[in-house]
mmCIF file of C-alpha atoms in Angstrom:
data_model
loop_
_atom_site.group_PDB
_atom_site.id
_atom_site.type_symbol
_atom_site.label_atom_id
_atom_site.label_comp_id
_atom_site.label_asym_id
_atom_site.label_seq_id
_atom_site.Cartn_x
_atom_site.Cartn_y
_atom_site.Cartn_z
ATOM 1 C CA MET A 1 0.130 0.015 0.550
ATOM 2 C CA SER A 2 1.794 3.163 -1.077
ATOM 3 C CA ASP A 3 1.488 6.375 1.394
ATOM 4 C CA ALA A 4 -0.609 8.020 -0.218
ATOM 5 C CA SER A 5 -3.065 5.538 -0.174
ATOM 6 C CA LEU A 6 -2.980 5.156 3.217
ATOM 7 C CA ALA A 7 -3.263 8.503 3.054
ATOM 8 C CA ALA A 8 -6.563 8.272 1.066
ATOM 9 C CA ASP A 9 -8.244 4.955 3.673
ATOM 10 C CA LYS A 10 -7.235 7.851 6.864
ATOM 11 C CA ALA A 11 -8.942 10.561 5.902
ATOM 12 C CA GLU A 12 -12.198 8.416 4.625
ATOM 13 C CA ILE A 13 -11.840 6.112 8.321
ATOM 14 C CA GLU A 14 -11.403 10.197 9.791
ATOM 15 C CA GLN A 15 -14.419 11.627 7.987
ATOM 16 C CA LEU A 16 -16.037 9.014 8.862
ATOM 17 C CA ILE A 17 -15.737 9.122 12.801
ATOM 18 C CA THR A 18 -16.731 12.560 12.788
ATOM 19 C CA ASP A 19 -19.640 12.145 10.787
ATOM 20 C CA CYS A 20 -20.628 8.832 12.626
ATOM 21 C CA TYR A 21 -20.616 12.079 15.670
ATOM 22 C CA ALA A 22 -22.534 14.731 13.592
ATOM 23 C CA MET A 23 -25.784 12.532 13.125
ATOM 24 C CA ILE A 24 -25.838 11.760 17.238
ATOM 25 C CA SER A 25 -25.380 14.708 18.354
ATOM 26 C CA GLY A 26 -27.846 18.021 17.699
ATOM 27 C CA PRO A 27 -30.417 18.957 19.676
ATOM 28 C CA ALA A 28 -33.855 17.787 22.114
ATOM 29 C CA GLY A 29 -35.666 15.635 19.758
ATOM 30 C CA PRO A 30 -34.779 13.364 16.640
ATOM 31 C CA ARG A 31 -32.268 12.590 15.383
ATOM 32 C CA ASP A 32 -32.462 12.349 11.464
ATOM 33 C CA TRP A 33 -30.639 9.235 11.025
ATOM 34 C CA SER A 34 -30.968 9.371 6.772
ATOM 35 C CA ARG A 35 -27.256 9.310 6.762
ATOM 36 C CA GLN A 36 -26.465 6.009 8.817
ATOM 37 C CA ALA A 37 -26.689 3.391 5.830
ATOM 38 C CA GLU A 38 -23.789 5.599 3.928
ATOM 39 C CA LEU A 39 -21.813 5.058 7.074
ATOM 40 C CA PHE A 40 -22.639 2.016 8.635
ATOM 41 C CA HIS A 41 -22.324 -1.776 7.164
ATOM 42 C CA PRO A 42 -26.107 -2.859 6.984
ATOM 43 C CA MET A 43 -24.492 -5.897 9.828
ATOM 44 C CA SER A 44 -22.608 -3.932 11.460
ATOM 45 C CA ARG A 45 -23.384 -3.714 15.739
ATOM 46 C CA GLN A 46 -23.407 -0.858 17.580
ATOM 47 C CA ILE A 47 -22.314 -2.576 21.374
ATOM 48 C CA ARG A 48 -22.608 -0.427 24.439
ATOM 49 C CA THR A 49 -20.734 -1.888 27.395
ATOM 50 C CA GLY A 50 -20.929 -0.316 31.087
ATOM 51 C CA VAL A 51 -20.838 -1.997 34.509
ATOM 52 C CA ASP A 52 -23.944 -2.299 37.603
ATOM 53 C CA GLU A 53 -23.920 -1.468 40.534
ATOM 54 C CA ASN A 54 -22.005 -4.187 41.944
ATOM 55 C CA GLY A 55 -19.053 -3.609 39.181
ATOM 56 C CA LYS A 56 -20.268 -6.257 36.480
ATOM 57 C CA PRO A 57 -20.022 -6.068 33.286
ATOM 58 C CA TRP A 58 -22.577 -5.881 31.305
ATOM 59 C CA LEU A 59 -23.736 -5.388 26.959
ATOM 60 C CA GLU A 60 -26.446 -3.918 24.796
ATOM 61 C CA ALA A 61 -26.270 -4.782 20.958
ATOM 62 C CA PHE A 62 -27.581 -3.814 17.787
ATOM 63 C CA ALA A 63 -28.095 -4.339 13.953
ATOM 64 C CA PRO A 64 -28.208 -0.158 13.035
ATOM 65 C CA ASN A 65 -31.508 -0.005 12.769
ATOM 66 C CA GLU A 66 -32.661 -0.481 16.357
ATOM 67 C CA TYR A 67 -30.280 1.457 17.178
ATOM 68 C CA ALA A 68 -31.944 4.255 15.941
ATOM 69 C CA ALA A 69 -34.615 3.833 17.614
ATOM 70 C CA ASN A 70 -32.525 2.779 20.893
ATOM 71 C CA ALA A 71 -31.401 5.626 20.676
ATOM 72 C CA ASP A 72 -34.195 8.777 19.408
ATOM 73 C CA ALA A 73 -35.758 7.083 22.553
ATOM 74 C CA VAL A 74 -32.929 8.608 25.073
ATOM 75 C CA LEU A 75 -32.499 12.444 22.693
ATOM 76 C CA ARG A 76 -35.729 13.355 22.231
ATOM 77 C CA THR A 77 -35.744 14.357 24.851
ATOM 78 C CA MET A 78 -32.070 15.818 25.945
ATOM 79 C CA ASP A 79 -29.531 18.391 23.928
ATOM 80 C CA PHE A 80 -26.530 16.324 24.000
ATOM 81 C CA HIS A 81 -23.285 16.268 21.459
ATOM 82 C CA GLU A 82 -20.640 13.920 21.322
ATOM 83 C CA ILE A 83 -16.836 15.696 20.207
ATOM 84 C CA ALA A 84 -14.019 13.770 19.297
ATOM 85 C CA LEU A 85 -10.784 14.441 21.082
ATOM 86 C CA VAL A 86 -8.417 12.050 19.014
ATOM 87 C CA ASN A 87 -8.168 9.183 17.250
ATOM 88 C CA ARG A 88 -6.015 5.981 16.220
ATOM 89 C CA ILE A 89 -6.242 5.004 13.143
ATOM 90 C CA GLU A 90 -4.396 2.167 11.468
ATOM 91 C CA VAL A 91 -4.898 -0.076 8.767
ATOM 92 C CA PHE A 92 -4.427 -3.256 6.665
ATOM 93 C CA GLY A 93 -5.589 -3.896 3.960
ATOM 94 C CA ASN A 94 -9.787 -3.781 3.521
ATOM 95 C CA MET A 95 -10.401 -3.518 7.280
ATOM 96 C CA ALA A 96 -9.014 -1.295 9.662
ATOM 97 C CA GLN A 97 -9.612 0.768 13.485
ATOM 98 C CA ALA A 98 -9.700 3.837 15.026
ATOM 99 C CA TRP A 99 -9.666 4.072 19.575
ATOM 100 C CA SER A 100 -11.762 7.141 19.296
ATOM 101 C CA SER A 101 -11.740 8.627 22.783
ATOM 102 C CA TYR A 102 -14.926 11.372 22.774
ATOM 103 C CA GLU A 103 -16.624 14.107 25.441
ATOM 104 C CA ALA A 104 -20.574 13.896 25.375
ATOM 105 C CA LYS A 105 -21.519 17.819 26.152
ATOM 106 C CA HIS A 106 -25.063 18.432 26.500
ATOM 107 C CA HIS A 107 -23.894 21.318 24.188
ATOM 108 C CA PRO A 108 -21.020 21.214 22.482
ATOM 109 C CA ASP A 109 -19.672 25.145 24.865
ATOM 110 C CA ASP A 110 -20.089 23.813 27.773
ATOM 111 C CA GLU A 111 -16.716 23.288 29.647
ATOM 112 C CA THR A 112 -16.761 20.660 31.902
ATOM 113 C CA PRO A 113 -18.130 17.305 29.991
ATOM 114 C CA GLU A 114 -20.969 14.965 30.854
ATOM 115 C CA ARG A 115 -19.117 12.118 30.245
ATOM 116 C CA ARG A 116 -15.650 10.459 28.322
ATOM 117 C CA GLY A 117 -15.518 7.870 26.824
ATOM 118 C CA ILE A 118 -13.767 5.453 24.557
ATOM 119 C CA ASN A 119 -15.320 4.458 20.982
ATOM 120 C CA ALA A 120 -13.532 1.482 20.057
ATOM 121 C CA PHE A 121 -14.679 1.180 15.225
ATOM 122 C CA HIS A 122 -14.192 -1.133 13.106
ATOM 123 C CA PHE A 123 -13.937 -0.945 8.881
ATOM 124 C CA TYR A 124 -14.575 -2.445 6.575
ATOM 125 C CA LYS A 125 -13.555 -1.346 2.620
ATOM 126 C CA GLY A 126 -16.235 -3.436 0.670
ATOM 127 C CA GLU A 127 -16.595 -3.905 -3.197
ATOM 128 C CA THR A 128 -17.613 -0.807 -3.775
ATOM 129 C CA GLY A 129 -14.168 0.504 -2.715
ATOM 130 C CA ARG A 130 -15.461 2.873 0.246
ATOM 131 C CA TRP A 131 -15.238 2.567 4.219
ATOM 132 C CA GLN A 132 -17.991 1.798 6.675
ATOM 133 C CA ILE A 133 -18.405 0.875 9.841
ATOM 134 C CA ILE A 134 -18.596 -3.064 10.277
ATOM 135 C CA ALA A 135 -18.877 -2.614 14.546
ATOM 136 C CA MET A 136 -18.717 0.138 17.261
ATOM 137 C CA ILE A 137 -18.084 -0.576 20.814
ATOM 138 C CA TRP A 138 -17.866 1.768 23.298
ATOM 139 C CA ASP A 139 -16.961 2.646 26.909
ATOM 140 C CA ASN A 140 -17.916 5.714 29.345
ATOM 141 C CA GLU A 141 -14.965 6.477 31.902
ATOM 142 C CA ARG A 142 -16.152 5.655 36.241
ATOM 143 C CA GLU A 143 -14.330 5.276 39.446
ATOM 144 C CA GLY A 144 -11.365 3.282 38.454
ATOM 145 C CA LEU A 145 -11.211 3.339 35.092
ATOM 146 C CA SER A 146 -9.815 7.177 32.611
ATOM 147 C CA LEU A 147 -9.008 7.871 29.683
ATOM 148 C CA PRO A 148 -5.112 7.735 29.498
ATOM 149 C CA ALA A 149 -3.603 10.919 29.302
ATOM 150 C CA SER A 150 -1.916 9.904 24.736
ATOM 151 C CA MET A 151 -5.765 10.015 24.807
ATOM 152 C CA THR A 152 -7.076 13.166 25.844
ATOM 153 C CA GLN A 153 -4.830 15.438 24.020
ATOM 154 C CA VAL A 154 -5.853 17.231 21.081
#
């Protein structure tokens, strides 16, 4: 893979991450999911993780349409803006991954985020020659779990 080809792939993936954050962000109300089929592969999964009050890990996995319905139910009632801090992208052939740290805020200009975490994206470059998100899993900071300094340097 040439340096130019790798740079083009990374730029396309960076734009996918930006577009994904833009799709979920906005004032209270339903989101515009019209770009979801372009950004996410039809077989993709979005996986929310966390721990319960006893520290037991849990996860919820969604197909694209399931995630849109689940997220809209919450986002109809709250302003929510997800802002990328650091994106670390690696590409190998027709697959790529990115660790993307983020801050979630009620308003983009809020000084203190409502939460921070990491989205781990996996991408697939299919027959069309364009990249799509094939999997996305995330977790938020909590007591005993903080973003590493290398993922907070904007």
